[in-house]
């Protein structure tokens, strides 16, 4: 355990950030899974709405620094390609 006061604070803030990042990443996986489920069901309307929600959350995660912008772009393009192929 750290002895320096600022380091103790840093440990606490890092843990909060880690918890928040895990929650955001989990939500992203869920949203992408919902897009894929709609694609499997061949439901174009549901797939499009799920795609919009997932895209918005991916952009939000990038702006908060949870994931890298290129990773978000790759994920968005992958699910958009699947939806447009319907």
PDB file of N, CA and C in Angstrom, residues 7 9 11 14 18 21 45 47 49 53-55 57 59 61 68 83:
ATOM      1  N   UNK A   7      -0.817   9.488  -3.797  1.00  0.00           N
ATOM      2  CA  UNK A   7      -0.859   8.159  -4.409  1.00  0.00           C
ATOM      3  C   UNK A   7      -2.064   7.362  -3.911  1.00  0.00           C
ATOM      4  N   UNK A   9      -4.922   8.687  -3.089  1.00  0.00           N
ATOM      5  CA  UNK A   9      -6.043   9.258  -3.840  1.00  0.00           C
ATOM      6  C   UNK A   9      -6.057   8.704  -5.258  1.00  0.00           C
ATOM      7  N   UNK A  11      -4.962   5.874  -6.336  1.00  0.00           N
ATOM      8  CA  UNK A  11      -5.433   4.482  -6.319  1.00  0.00           C
ATOM      9  C   UNK A  11      -6.963   4.452  -6.321  1.00  0.00           C
ATOM     10  N   UNK A  14      -8.293   5.688  -9.747  1.00  0.00           N
ATOM     11  CA  UNK A  14      -8.049   4.670 -10.778  1.00  0.00           C
ATOM     12  C   UNK A  14      -9.068   3.544 -10.679  1.00  0.00           C
ATOM     13  N   UNK A  18     -11.696   2.432 -13.501  1.00  0.00           N
ATOM     14  CA  UNK A  18     -11.694   1.045 -13.971  1.00  0.00           C
ATOM     15  C   UNK A  18     -13.109   0.470 -13.938  1.00  0.00           C
ATOM     16  N   UNK A  21     -15.135   2.115 -16.743  1.00  0.00           N
ATOM     17  CA  UNK A  21     -14.728   1.606 -18.050  1.00  0.00           C
ATOM     18  C   UNK A  21     -15.272   0.195 -18.284  1.00  0.00           C
ATOM     19  N   UNK A  45     -35.676  -3.433 -39.443  1.00  0.00           N
ATOM     20  CA  UNK A  45     -35.999  -2.256 -38.631  1.00  0.00           C
ATOM     21  C   UNK A  45     -35.309  -2.318 -37.268  1.00  0.00           C
ATOM     22  N   UNK A  47     -32.681  -4.048 -36.535  1.00  0.00           N
ATOM     23  CA  UNK A  47     -31.235  -3.979 -36.758  1.00  0.00           C
ATOM     24  C   UNK A  47     -30.787  -2.532 -36.946  1.00  0.00           C
ATOM     25  N   UNK A  49     -32.322   0.234 -35.830  1.00  0.00           N
ATOM     26  CA  UNK A  49     -32.430   0.984 -34.578  1.00  0.00           C
ATOM     27  C   UNK A  49     -31.338   0.566 -33.599  1.00  0.00           C
ATOM     28  N   UNK A  53     -28.275   2.944 -31.928  1.00  0.00           N
ATOM     29  CA  UNK A  53     -27.952   2.984 -30.493  1.00  0.00           C
ATOM     30  C   UNK A  53     -26.498   2.607 -30.251  1.00  0.00           C
ATOM     31  N   UNK A  54     -26.041   1.542 -30.917  1.00  0.00           N
ATOM     32  CA  UNK A  54     -24.663   1.078 -30.730  1.00  0.00           C
ATOM     33  C   UNK A  54     -23.662   2.117 -31.228  1.00  0.00           C
ATOM     34  N   UNK A  55     -23.963   2.734 -32.360  1.00  0.00           N
ATOM     35  CA  UNK A  55     -23.076   3.754 -32.917  1.00  0.00           C
ATOM     36  C   UNK A  55     -22.943   4.935 -31.974  1.00  0.00           C
ATOM     37  N   UNK A  57     -23.406   4.967 -28.703  1.00  0.00           N
ATOM     38  CA  UNK A  57     -22.668   4.572 -27.503  1.00  0.00           C
ATOM     39  C   UNK A  57     -21.176   4.418 -27.796  1.00  0.00           C
ATOM     40  N   UNK A  59     -19.467   6.111 -30.042  1.00  0.00           N
ATOM     41  CA  UNK A  59     -18.928   7.468 -30.129  1.00  0.00           C
ATOM     42  C   UNK A  59     -18.771   8.091 -28.749  1.00  0.00           C
ATOM     43  N   UNK A  61     -18.250   6.455 -25.951  1.00  0.00           N
ATOM     44  CA  UNK A  61     -17.125   5.794 -25.284  1.00  0.00           C
ATOM     45  C   UNK A  61     -15.795   6.372 -25.744  1.00  0.00           C
ATOM     46  N   UNK A  68     -10.374   3.403 -27.983  1.00  0.00           N
ATOM     47  CA  UNK A  68      -9.682   4.204 -28.992  1.00  0.00           C
ATOM     48  C   UNK A  68     -10.614   4.464 -30.167  1.00  0.00           C
ATOM     49  N   UNK A  83     -25.495  -5.001 -41.289  1.00  0.00           N
ATOM     50  CA  UNK A  83     -26.864  -4.477 -41.400  1.00  0.00           C
ATOM     51  C   UNK A  83     -27.205  -4.149 -42.845  1.00  0.00           C
TER      52      UNK A  83
END
